[in-house]
């Protein structure tokens, strides 16, 4: 990471391209999130919990957050994002970290989480918060295995777990 970090840009991970979200990604990124939620029996809520995916520019980019997409063979197969929040001390919330089933189990989720943490720390944030649902067992395991501590205060209706990690 250099001292003039301006954003994620593009990075190749073997077989994957992780890059900043572009306006042309709106539908494909939303489709990935909707499909994964439905896979786990969770509702797609474009007017509530998922409105940020429809309005990435306002929900993330305009307030200092980032939204990334993961491509495999030219197709979007995953997403990961964060934005600053009022909760905590110099805090962000990681959101919309979803991977389609065919790309899970290869360490990509852990890699995305580590890269988010590096960039969040580089930007001077001190806490990372994550809300999730216990049915997302892989996500729960990922967070717990990477130093996130369970806490209280869930704000999103479909979520029942809240985690925090201090950097």
PDB file of C-alpha atoms in Angstrom:
ATOM      1  CA  UNK A   1       0.000   0.000   0.000  1.00  0.00           C
ATOM      2  CA  UNK A   2       1.503   3.343  -0.918  1.00  0.00           C
ATOM      3  CA  UNK A   3       1.050   6.633   0.897  1.00  0.00           C
ATOM      4  CA  UNK A   4      -1.072   8.116  -1.859  1.00  0.00           C
ATOM      5  CA  UNK A   5      -3.865   5.559  -1.616  1.00  0.00           C
ATOM      6  CA  UNK A   6      -6.819   6.942  -3.572  1.00  0.00           C
ATOM      7  CA  UNK A   7      -9.111   3.928  -3.670  1.00  0.00           C
ATOM      8  CA  UNK A   8      -9.051   0.262  -4.390  1.00  0.00           C
ATOM      9  CA  UNK A   9      -8.741   0.519  -8.148  1.00  0.00           C
ATOM     10  CA  UNK A  10      -8.068  -2.941  -9.514  1.00  0.00           C
ATOM     11  CA  UNK A  11      -6.295  -5.911  -8.007  1.00  0.00           C
ATOM     12  CA  UNK A  12      -5.875  -9.393  -9.344  1.00  0.00           C
ATOM     13  CA  UNK A  13      -6.148 -12.318  -7.001  1.00  0.00           C
ATOM     14  CA  UNK A  14      -5.537 -15.670  -8.694  1.00  0.00           C
ATOM     15  CA  UNK A  15      -8.601 -16.195 -10.901  1.00  0.00           C
ATOM     16  CA  UNK A  16     -10.413 -13.085  -9.581  1.00  0.00           C
ATOM     17  CA  UNK A  17     -10.453  -9.373 -10.257  1.00  0.00           C
ATOM     18  CA  UNK A  18     -11.423  -7.199  -7.295  1.00  0.00           C
ATOM     19  CA  UNK A  19     -12.196  -3.635  -8.278  1.00  0.00           C
ATOM     20  CA  UNK A  20     -14.074  -0.490  -7.367  1.00  0.00           C
ATOM     21  CA  UNK A  21     -17.776  -0.510  -8.145  1.00  0.00           C
ATOM     22  CA  UNK A  22     -18.856   1.281 -11.316  1.00  0.00           C
ATOM     23  CA  UNK A  23     -22.306   2.551 -12.200  1.00  0.00           C
ATOM     24  CA  UNK A  24     -22.666  -0.215 -14.799  1.00  0.00           C
ATOM     25  CA  UNK A  25     -22.316  -2.782 -11.952  1.00  0.00           C
ATOM     26  CA  UNK A  26     -25.518  -1.728 -10.168  1.00  0.00           C
ATOM     27  CA  UNK A  27     -27.792  -4.512 -11.449  1.00  0.00           C
ATOM     28  CA  UNK A  28     -25.231  -7.332 -11.364  1.00  0.00           C
ATOM     29  CA  UNK A  29     -24.066  -6.446  -7.830  1.00  0.00           C
ATOM     30  CA  UNK A  30     -27.665  -6.227  -6.614  1.00  0.00           C
ATOM     31  CA  UNK A  31     -28.401  -9.599  -8.242  1.00  0.00           C
ATOM     32  CA  UNK A  32     -25.513 -11.269  -6.390  1.00  0.00           C
ATOM     33  CA  UNK A  33     -26.713  -9.913  -3.049  1.00  0.00           C
ATOM     34  CA  UNK A  34     -30.366 -10.781  -3.726  1.00  0.00           C
ATOM     35  CA  UNK A  35     -29.472 -14.341  -4.794  1.00  0.00           C
ATOM     36  CA  UNK A  36     -27.285 -15.010  -1.746  1.00  0.00           C
ATOM     37  CA  UNK A  37     -29.916 -13.626   0.621  1.00  0.00           C
ATOM     38  CA  UNK A  38     -32.574 -15.826  -0.972  1.00  0.00           C
ATOM     39  CA  UNK A  39     -30.254 -18.856  -0.779  1.00  0.00           C
ATOM     40  CA  UNK A  40     -30.244 -18.434   3.002  1.00  0.00           C
ATOM     41  CA  UNK A  41     -33.951 -17.651   3.289  1.00  0.00           C
ATOM     42  CA  UNK A  42     -33.395 -13.953   3.990  1.00  0.00           C
ATOM     43  CA  UNK A  43     -35.466 -11.239   2.313  1.00  0.00           C
ATOM     44  CA  UNK A  44     -34.128  -8.899  -0.376  1.00  0.00           C
ATOM     45  CA  UNK A  45     -35.167  -5.429   0.878  1.00  0.00           C
ATOM     46  CA  UNK A  46     -34.437  -2.756  -1.783  1.00  0.00           C
ATOM     47  CA  UNK A  47     -36.524  -0.208   0.136  1.00  0.00           C
ATOM     48  CA  UNK A  48     -34.911  -0.953   3.507  1.00  0.00           C
ATOM     49  CA  UNK A  49     -31.707  -2.857   4.350  1.00  0.00           C
ATOM     50  CA  UNK A  50     -30.593  -3.100   0.706  1.00  0.00           C
ATOM     51  CA  UNK A  51     -31.381   0.415  -0.498  1.00  0.00           C
ATOM     52  CA  UNK A  52     -27.655   1.189  -0.261  1.00  0.00           C
ATOM     53  CA  UNK A  53     -27.003  -1.241  -3.136  1.00  0.00           C
ATOM     54  CA  UNK A  54     -29.407   0.688  -5.331  1.00  0.00           C
ATOM     55  CA  UNK A  55     -27.803   4.022  -4.358  1.00  0.00           C
ATOM     56  CA  UNK A  56     -24.100   3.170  -3.991  1.00  0.00           C
ATOM     57  CA  UNK A  57     -23.014   6.694  -4.914  1.00  0.00           C
ATOM     58  CA  UNK A  58     -24.927   8.323  -2.040  1.00  0.00           C
ATOM     59  CA  UNK A  59     -24.695   5.487   0.488  1.00  0.00           C
ATOM     60  CA  UNK A  60     -20.960   4.811   0.130  1.00  0.00           C
ATOM     61  CA  UNK A  61     -18.952   6.948  -2.242  1.00  0.00           C
ATOM     62  CA  UNK A  62     -20.288  10.377  -1.229  1.00  0.00           C
ATOM     63  CA  UNK A  63     -19.537   9.787   2.459  1.00  0.00           C
ATOM     64  CA  UNK A  64     -16.048   8.297   2.203  1.00  0.00           C
ATOM     65  CA  UNK A  65     -16.930   4.632   1.918  1.00  0.00           C
ATOM     66  CA  UNK A  66     -16.058   2.144  -0.773  1.00  0.00           C
ATOM     67  CA  UNK A  67     -17.962  -0.556  -2.622  1.00  0.00           C
ATOM     68  CA  UNK A  68     -16.039  -3.317  -4.388  1.00  0.00           C
ATOM     69  CA  UNK A  69     -17.066  -6.019  -6.802  1.00  0.00           C
ATOM     70  CA  UNK A  70     -15.379  -9.359  -7.405  1.00  0.00           C
ATOM     71  CA  UNK A  71     -15.245 -10.625 -10.974  1.00  0.00           C
ATOM     72  CA  UNK A  72     -14.608 -14.135 -12.204  1.00  0.00           C
ATOM     73  CA  UNK A  73     -14.334 -14.687 -15.941  1.00  0.00           C
ATOM     74  CA  UNK A  74     -15.854 -11.248 -16.563  1.00  0.00           C
ATOM     75  CA  UNK A  75     -18.898 -11.839 -14.327  1.00  0.00           C
ATOM     76  CA  UNK A  76     -19.587 -10.261 -10.939  1.00  0.00           C
ATOM     77  CA  UNK A  77     -19.614 -13.041  -8.332  1.00  0.00           C
ATOM     78  CA  UNK A  78     -19.160 -11.072  -5.118  1.00  0.00           C
ATOM     79  CA  UNK A  79     -19.318  -7.742  -3.343  1.00  0.00           C
ATOM     80  CA  UNK A  80     -17.769  -6.073  -0.299  1.00  0.00           C
ATOM     81  CA  UNK A  81     -18.230  -2.559   1.069  1.00  0.00           C
ATOM     82  CA  UNK A  82     -17.831  -0.261   4.049  1.00  0.00           C
ATOM     83  CA  UNK A  83     -18.833   3.220   5.117  1.00  0.00           C
ATOM     84  CA  UNK A  84     -18.245   5.494   8.112  1.00  0.00           C
ATOM     85  CA  UNK A  85     -20.799   5.311  10.921  1.00  0.00           C
ATOM     86  CA  UNK A  86     -21.611   7.303  14.052  1.00  0.00           C
ATOM     87  CA  UNK A  87     -21.578   4.249  16.322  1.00  0.00           C
ATOM     88  CA  UNK A  88     -18.333   3.671  18.190  1.00  0.00           C
ATOM     89  CA  UNK A  89     -15.101   5.640  17.953  1.00  0.00           C
ATOM     90  CA  UNK A  90     -13.826   6.558  14.461  1.00  0.00           C
ATOM     91  CA  UNK A  91     -15.844   3.641  13.166  1.00  0.00           C
ATOM     92  CA  UNK A  92     -16.963   2.068   9.922  1.00  0.00           C
ATOM     93  CA  UNK A  93     -19.401  -0.686   9.156  1.00  0.00           C
ATOM     94  CA  UNK A  94     -18.525  -3.452   6.736  1.00  0.00           C
ATOM     95  CA  UNK A  95     -21.551  -4.211   4.597  1.00  0.00           C
ATOM     96  CA  UNK A  96     -22.640  -6.234   1.615  1.00  0.00           C
ATOM     97  CA  UNK A  97     -19.915  -8.843   1.824  1.00  0.00           C
ATOM     98  CA  UNK A  98     -21.463 -11.585  -0.293  1.00  0.00           C
ATOM     99  CA  UNK A  99     -20.017 -14.306  -2.516  1.00  0.00           C
ATOM    100  CA  UNK A 100     -21.876 -16.602  -4.854  1.00  0.00           C
ATOM    101  CA  UNK A 101     -21.725 -20.294  -3.871  1.00  0.00           C
ATOM    102  CA  UNK A 102     -19.347 -21.357  -6.649  1.00  0.00           C
ATOM    103  CA  UNK A 103     -16.552 -19.073  -5.360  1.00  0.00           C
ATOM    104  CA  UNK A 104     -16.861 -19.828  -1.644  1.00  0.00           C
ATOM    105  CA  UNK A 105     -14.477 -22.036   0.278  1.00  0.00           C
ATOM    106  CA  UNK A 106     -11.331 -20.797  -1.477  1.00  0.00           C
ATOM    107  CA  UNK A 107     -10.248 -18.155   1.037  1.00  0.00           C
ATOM    108  CA  UNK A 108     -11.708 -15.282  -0.963  1.00  0.00           C
ATOM    109  CA  UNK A 109     -13.948 -14.090   1.889  1.00  0.00           C
ATOM    110  CA  UNK A 110     -11.010 -14.019   4.299  1.00  0.00           C
ATOM    111  CA  UNK A 111      -8.906 -12.187   1.729  1.00  0.00           C
ATOM    112  CA  UNK A 112     -11.627  -9.572   1.164  1.00  0.00           C
ATOM    113  CA  UNK A 113     -12.032  -9.062   4.906  1.00  0.00           C
ATOM    114  CA  UNK A 114      -8.262  -8.625   5.351  1.00  0.00           C
ATOM    115  CA  UNK A 115      -8.077  -6.106   2.504  1.00  0.00           C
ATOM    116  CA  UNK A 116     -11.016  -4.155   3.915  1.00  0.00           C
ATOM    117  CA  UNK A 117      -9.294  -4.059   7.306  1.00  0.00           C
ATOM    118  CA  UNK A 118      -6.018  -2.836   5.786  1.00  0.00           C
ATOM    119  CA  UNK A 119      -7.686   0.003   3.905  1.00  0.00           C
ATOM    120  CA  UNK A 120      -9.964   0.933   6.803  1.00  0.00           C
ATOM    121  CA  UNK A 121      -6.940   1.114   9.116  1.00  0.00           C
ATOM    122  CA  UNK A 122      -4.953   3.085   6.550  1.00  0.00           C
ATOM    123  CA  UNK A 123      -7.735   5.667   6.477  1.00  0.00           C
ATOM    124  CA  UNK A 124      -7.420   6.145  10.243  1.00  0.00           C
ATOM    125  CA  UNK A 125     -10.530   4.349  11.456  1.00  0.00           C
ATOM    126  CA  UNK A 126     -10.269   2.588  14.806  1.00  0.00           C
ATOM    127  CA  UNK A 127     -13.316   0.313  14.903  1.00  0.00           C
ATOM    128  CA  UNK A 128     -15.069  -1.973  12.453  1.00  0.00           C
ATOM    129  CA  UNK A 129     -18.670  -2.999  13.037  1.00  0.00           C
ATOM    130  CA  UNK A 130     -20.509  -5.767  11.213  1.00  0.00           C
ATOM    131  CA  UNK A 131     -24.154  -6.798  11.421  1.00  0.00           C
ATOM    132  CA  UNK A 132     -25.086 -10.237  10.124  1.00  0.00           C
ATOM    133  CA  UNK A 133     -27.625 -13.014  10.476  1.00  0.00           C
ATOM    134  CA  UNK A 134     -26.827 -16.253  12.289  1.00  0.00           C
ATOM    135  CA  UNK A 135     -28.073 -18.279   9.276  1.00  0.00           C
ATOM    136  CA  UNK A 136     -25.054 -16.929   7.360  1.00  0.00           C
ATOM    137  CA  UNK A 137     -22.911 -19.517   9.134  1.00  0.00           C
ATOM    138  CA  UNK A 138     -19.843 -19.024   6.951  1.00  0.00           C
ATOM    139  CA  UNK A 139     -19.881 -15.276   7.606  1.00  0.00           C
ATOM    140  CA  UNK A 140     -20.307 -15.748  11.355  1.00  0.00           C
ATOM    141  CA  UNK A 141     -17.375 -18.179  11.399  1.00  0.00           C
ATOM    142  CA  UNK A 142     -15.235 -15.810   9.295  1.00  0.00           C
ATOM    143  CA  UNK A 143     -15.820 -12.872  11.634  1.00  0.00           C
ATOM    144  CA  UNK A 144     -15.343 -14.869  14.825  1.00  0.00           C
ATOM    145  CA  UNK A 145     -12.141 -16.486  13.498  1.00  0.00           C
ATOM    146  CA  UNK A 146     -10.707 -13.069  12.607  1.00  0.00           C
ATOM    147  CA  UNK A 147     -10.968 -11.259  15.910  1.00  0.00           C
ATOM    148  CA  UNK A 148     -14.485  -9.814  15.782  1.00  0.00           C
ATOM    149  CA  UNK A 149     -16.219  -9.754  19.146  1.00  0.00           C
ATOM    150  CA  UNK A 150     -19.937 -10.241  19.472  1.00  0.00           C
ATOM    151  CA  UNK A 151     -21.801  -7.330  21.031  1.00  0.00           C
ATOM    152  CA  UNK A 152     -25.352  -5.993  21.301  1.00  0.00           C
ATOM    153  CA  UNK A 153     -27.311  -3.321  19.470  1.00  0.00           C
ATOM    154  CA  UNK A 154     -28.353  -4.819  16.113  1.00  0.00           C
ATOM    155  CA  UNK A 155     -30.128  -2.186  14.005  1.00  0.00           C
ATOM    156  CA  UNK A 156     -31.033  -4.103  10.819  1.00  0.00           C
ATOM    157  CA  UNK A 157     -34.264  -6.122  11.055  1.00  0.00           C
ATOM    158  CA  UNK A 158     -33.047  -9.229   9.226  1.00  0.00           C
ATOM    159  CA  UNK A 159     -29.838  -9.394  11.294  1.00  0.00           C
ATOM    160  CA  UNK A 160     -29.482 -10.939  14.728  1.00  0.00           C
ATOM    161  CA  UNK A 161     -25.742 -10.597  15.350  1.00  0.00           C
ATOM    162  CA  UNK A 162     -23.485  -7.609  15.783  1.00  0.00           C
ATOM    163  CA  UNK A 163     -19.697  -7.736  15.871  1.00  0.00           C
ATOM    164  CA  UNK A 164     -16.989  -5.182  16.544  1.00  0.00           C
ATOM    165  CA  UNK A 165     -13.237  -5.211  16.070  1.00  0.00           C
ATOM    166  CA  UNK A 166     -10.893  -2.537  17.327  1.00  0.00           C
ATOM    167  CA  UNK A 167      -7.897  -1.899  15.128  1.00  0.00           C
TER     168      UNK A 167
END
